[in-house]
Backbone as JSON Lines, residues from 0, in Angstrom:
{"i":0,"aa":"M","n":[149.55,176.52,59.81],"ca":[150.09,177.8,59.44],"c":[150.93,178.31,60.61]}
{"i":1,"aa":"L","n":[152.07,178.82,60.31],"ca":[152.98,179.36,61.31],"c":[153.02,180.87,61.15]}
{"i":2,"aa":"E","n":[152.8,181.59,62.22],"ca":[152.81,183.05,62.15],"c":[154.23,183.57,62.27]}
{"i":3,"aa":"V","n":[154.59,184.47,61.36],"ca":[155.93,185.09,61.36],"c":[155.78,186.58,61.1]}
{"i":4,"aa":"N","n":[156.87,187.32,61.31],"ca":[156.8,188.75,61.05],"c":[156.8,189.03,59.54]}
{"i":5,"aa":"D","n":[156.52,190.26,59.16],"ca":[156.39,190.63,57.75],"c":[157.67,190.36,56.95]}
{"i":6,"aa":"Y","n":[158.81,190.64,57.56],"ca":[160.08,190.44,56.87],"c":[160.26,188.97,56.48]}
{"i":7,"aa":"N","n":[160.02,188.07,57.44],"ca":[160.18,186.64,57.15],"c":[159.11,186.14,56.19]}
{"i":8,"aa":"A","n":[157.91,186.67,56.27],"ca":[156.85,186.27,55.35],"c":[157.23,186.63,53.92]}
{"i":9,"aa":"K","n":[157.76,187.83,53.73],"ca":[158.17,188.27,52.39],"c":[159.34,187.42,51.89]}
{"i":10,"aa":"A","n":[160.3,187.16,52.76],"ca":[161.45,186.33,52.37],"c":[160.99,184.93,51.97]}
{"i":11,"aa":"W","n":[160.02,184.4,52.7],"ca":[159.48,183.07,52.38],"c":[158.81,183.07,51.01]}
{"i":12,"aa":"R","n":[158.01,184.08,50.76],"ca":[157.33,184.17,49.46],"c":[158.32,184.26,48.31]}
{"i":13,"aa":"N","n":[159.45,184.9,48.55],"ca":[160.44,185.1,47.49],"c":[161.48,183.97,47.41]}
{"i":14,"aa":"A","n":[161.42,183.02,48.33],"ca":[162.4,181.92,48.34],"c":[162.1,180.91,47.24]}
{"i":15,"aa":"S","n":[163.14,180.24,46.78],"ca":[162.97,179.2,45.76],"c":[162.27,177.99,46.37]}
{"i":16,"aa":"D","n":[161.71,177.15,45.52],"ca":[161.05,175.93,46.01],"c":[162.03,175.04,46.76]}
{"i":17,"aa":"K","n":[163.25,174.95,46.26],"ca":[164.27,174.12,46.91],"c":[164.56,174.63,48.32]}
{"i":18,"aa":"L","n":[164.74,175.93,48.44],"ca":[165.01,176.51,49.75],"c":[163.82,176.32,50.69]}
{"i":19,"aa":"R","n":[162.62,176.49,50.18],"ca":[161.42,176.28,51.0],"c":[161.35,174.84,51.52]}
{"i":20,"aa":"R","n":[161.66,173.87,50.66],"ca":[161.65,172.46,51.1],"c":[162.68,172.22,52.19]}
{"i":21,"aa":"E","n":[163.88,172.78,52.02],"ca":[164.93,172.62,53.03],"c":[164.53,173.25,54.36]}
{"i":22,"aa":"I","n":[164.0,174.46,54.28],"ca":[163.56,175.14,55.5],"c":[162.42,174.38,56.15]}
{"i":23,"aa":"S","n":[161.47,173.92,55.36],"ca":[160.33,173.17,55.9],"c":[160.8,171.91,56.63]}
{"i":24,"aa":"K","n":[161.74,171.22,56.04],"ca":[162.27,170.01,56.66],"c":[162.95,170.34,58.0]}
{"i":25,"aa":"N","n":[163.75,171.4,58.01],"ca":[164.43,171.81,59.24],"c":[163.43,172.27,60.31]}
{"i":26,"aa":"M","n":[162.44,173.05,59.88],"ca":[161.44,173.54,60.84],"c":[160.62,172.4,61.41]}
{"i":27,"aa":"E","n":[160.33,171.42,60.58],"ca":[159.58,170.26,61.06],"c":[160.32,169.56,62.19]}
{"i":28,"aa":"Q","n":[161.64,169.41,62.04],"ca":[162.45,168.77,63.07],"c":[162.52,169.62,64.33]}
{"i":29,"aa":"V","n":[162.73,170.92,64.15],"ca":[162.79,171.83,65.31],"c":[161.47,171.82,66.06]}
{"i":30,"aa":"L","n":[160.38,171.85,65.33],"ca":[159.05,171.84,65.95],"c":[158.81,170.54,66.7]}
{"i":31,"aa":"A","n":[159.16,169.42,66.08],"ca":[158.98,168.12,66.74],"c":[159.81,168.03,68.01]}
{"i":32,"aa":"D","n":[161.05,168.48,67.95],"ca":[161.92,168.47,69.13],"c":[161.34,169.33,70.25]}
{"i":33,"aa":"S","n":[160.88,170.52,69.89],"ca":[160.32,171.44,70.89],"c":[159.06,170.86,71.53]}
{"i":34,"aa":"L","n":[158.19,170.29,70.7],"ca":[156.95,169.71,71.23],"c":[157.22,168.51,72.12]}
{"i":35,"aa":"N","n":[158.21,167.69,71.76],"ca":[158.56,166.55,72.59],"c":[159.12,167.0,73.93]}
{"i":36,"aa":"K","n":[159.95,168.04,73.92],"ca":[160.5,168.56,75.18],"c":[159.37,169.09,76.05]}
{"i":37,"aa":"S","n":[158.43,169.78,75.43],"ca":[157.28,170.31,76.17],"c":[156.46,169.18,76.76]}
{"i":38,"aa":"K","n":[156.27,168.14,75.98],"ca":[155.5,166.98,76.43],"c":[156.18,166.32,77.63]}
{"i":39,"aa":"E","n":[157.52,166.19,77.55],"ca":[158.28,165.6,78.66],"c":[158.2,166.48,79.9]}
{"i":40,"aa":"A","n":[158.28,167.78,79.72],"ca":[158.2,168.71,80.86],"c":[156.82,168.63,81.51]}
{"i":41,"aa":"N","n":[155.77,168.55,80.69],"ca":[154.42,168.44,81.24],"c":[154.25,167.13,82.0]}
{"i":42,"aa":"F","n":[154.82,166.04,81.49],"ca":[154.74,164.76,82.16],"c":[155.48,164.82,83.5]}
{"i":43,"aa":"E","n":[156.63,165.47,83.51],"ca":[157.39,165.61,84.75],"c":[156.59,166.41,85.78]}
{"i":44,"aa":"L","n":[155.9,167.46,85.35],"ca":[155.05,168.23,86.27],"c":[153.92,167.38,86.81]}
{"i":45,"aa":"L","n":[153.33,166.54,85.96],"ca":[152.28,165.63,86.38],"c":[152.8,164.67,87.44]}
{"i":46,"aa":"L","n":[154.0,164.14,87.22],"ca":[154.6,163.23,88.21],"c":[154.85,163.94,89.54]}
{"i":47,"aa":"Q","n":[155.34,165.17,89.47],"ca":[155.58,165.93,90.7],"c":[154.29,166.13,91.47]}
{"i":48,"aa":"D","n":[153.21,166.46,90.77],"ca":[151.91,166.63,91.43],"c":[151.44,165.32,92.05]}
{"i":49,"aa":"A","n":[151.62,164.21,91.35],"ca":[151.22,162.91,91.87],"c":[152.02,162.56,93.12]}
{"i":50,"aa":"R","n":[153.31,162.86,93.09],"ca":[154.16,162.6,94.28],"c":[153.69,163.42,95.48]}
{"i":51,"aa":"K","n":[153.37,164.7,95.23],"ca":[152.9,165.57,96.31],"c":[151.59,165.05,96.88]}
{"i":52,"aa":"D","n":[150.66,164.68,96.0],"ca":[149.37,164.15,96.46],"c":[149.55,162.86,97.25]}
{"i":53,"aa":"A","n":[150.42,161.99,96.76],"ca":[150.66,160.72,97.45],"c":[151.27,160.98,98.82]}
{"i":54,"aa":"A","n":[152.24,161.88,98.9],"ca":[152.87,162.19,100.19],"c":[151.87,162.82,101.14]}
{"i":55,"aa":"K","n":[151.02,163.7,100.61],"ca":[149.99,164.35,101.43],"c":[149.03,163.31,102.01]}
{"i":56,"aa":"N","n":[148.8,162.25,101.25],"ca":[147.9,161.18,101.69],"c":[148.62,160.08,102.47]}
{"i":57,"aa":"G","n":[149.9,160.31,102.79],"ca":[150.62,159.37,103.64],"c":[151.42,158.29,102.91]}
{"i":58,"aa":"L","n":[151.46,158.32,101.61],"ca":[152.21,157.31,100.88],"c":[153.65,157.79,100.71]}
{"i":59,"aa":"T","n":[154.57,157.1,101.35],"ca":[155.98,157.44,101.24],"c":[156.66,156.41,100.33]}
{"i":60,"aa":"E","n":[157.89,156.67,99.97],"ca":[158.63,155.71,99.15],"c":[158.79,154.38,99.88]}
{"i":61,"aa":"E","n":[158.98,154.46,101.2],"ca":[159.14,153.24,101.99],"c":[157.86,152.4,101.98]}
{"i":62,"aa":"I","n":[156.74,153.06,102.19],"ca":[155.45,152.35,102.18],"c":[155.18,151.77,100.8]}
{"i":63,"aa":"L","n":[155.47,152.52,99.76],"ca":[155.27,152.03,98.41],"c":[156.13,150.8,98.16]}
{"i":64,"aa":"A","n":[157.38,150.84,98.6],"ca":[158.26,149.68,98.43],"c":[157.7,148.47,99.15]}
{"i":65,"aa":"Q","n":[157.2,148.67,100.37],"ca":[156.6,147.56,101.12],"c":[155.4,146.99,100.37]}
{"i":66,"aa":"L","n":[154.55,147.87,99.86],"ca":[153.38,147.41,99.12],"c":[153.76,146.64,97.88]}
{"i":67,"aa":"L","n":[154.78,147.09,97.19],"ca":[155.22,146.42,95.97],"c":[155.87,145.07,96.27]}
{"i":68,"aa":"N","n":[156.43,144.92,97.46],"ca":[157.13,143.68,97.81],"c":[156.22,142.67,98.5]}
{"i":69,"aa":"E","n":[154.98,143.07,98.81],"ca":[154.06,142.16,99.48],"c":[153.7,141.0,98.55]}
{"i":70,"aa":"K","n":[153.58,139.84,99.13],"ca":[153.13,138.66,98.38],"c":[151.63,138.54,98.58]}
{"i":71,"aa":"D","n":[150.95,138.04,97.58],"ca":[149.48,137.89,97.67],"c":[149.08,136.96,98.76]}
């Protein structure tokens, strides 16, 4: 359920089935796009925190590169 103001709720109730389907389809896409952007932003924040923690613990990009290039 999506909460809307009284004006939009009344307009929705009075809309034709065809219009409701069109609006629902559009809203579904808008909602999916917004949630994906939010998910990406949250992931970016997680990465920033991980970078800060790694740097605080002495792991730099140079050290990471050395570790990744080490042979067993």
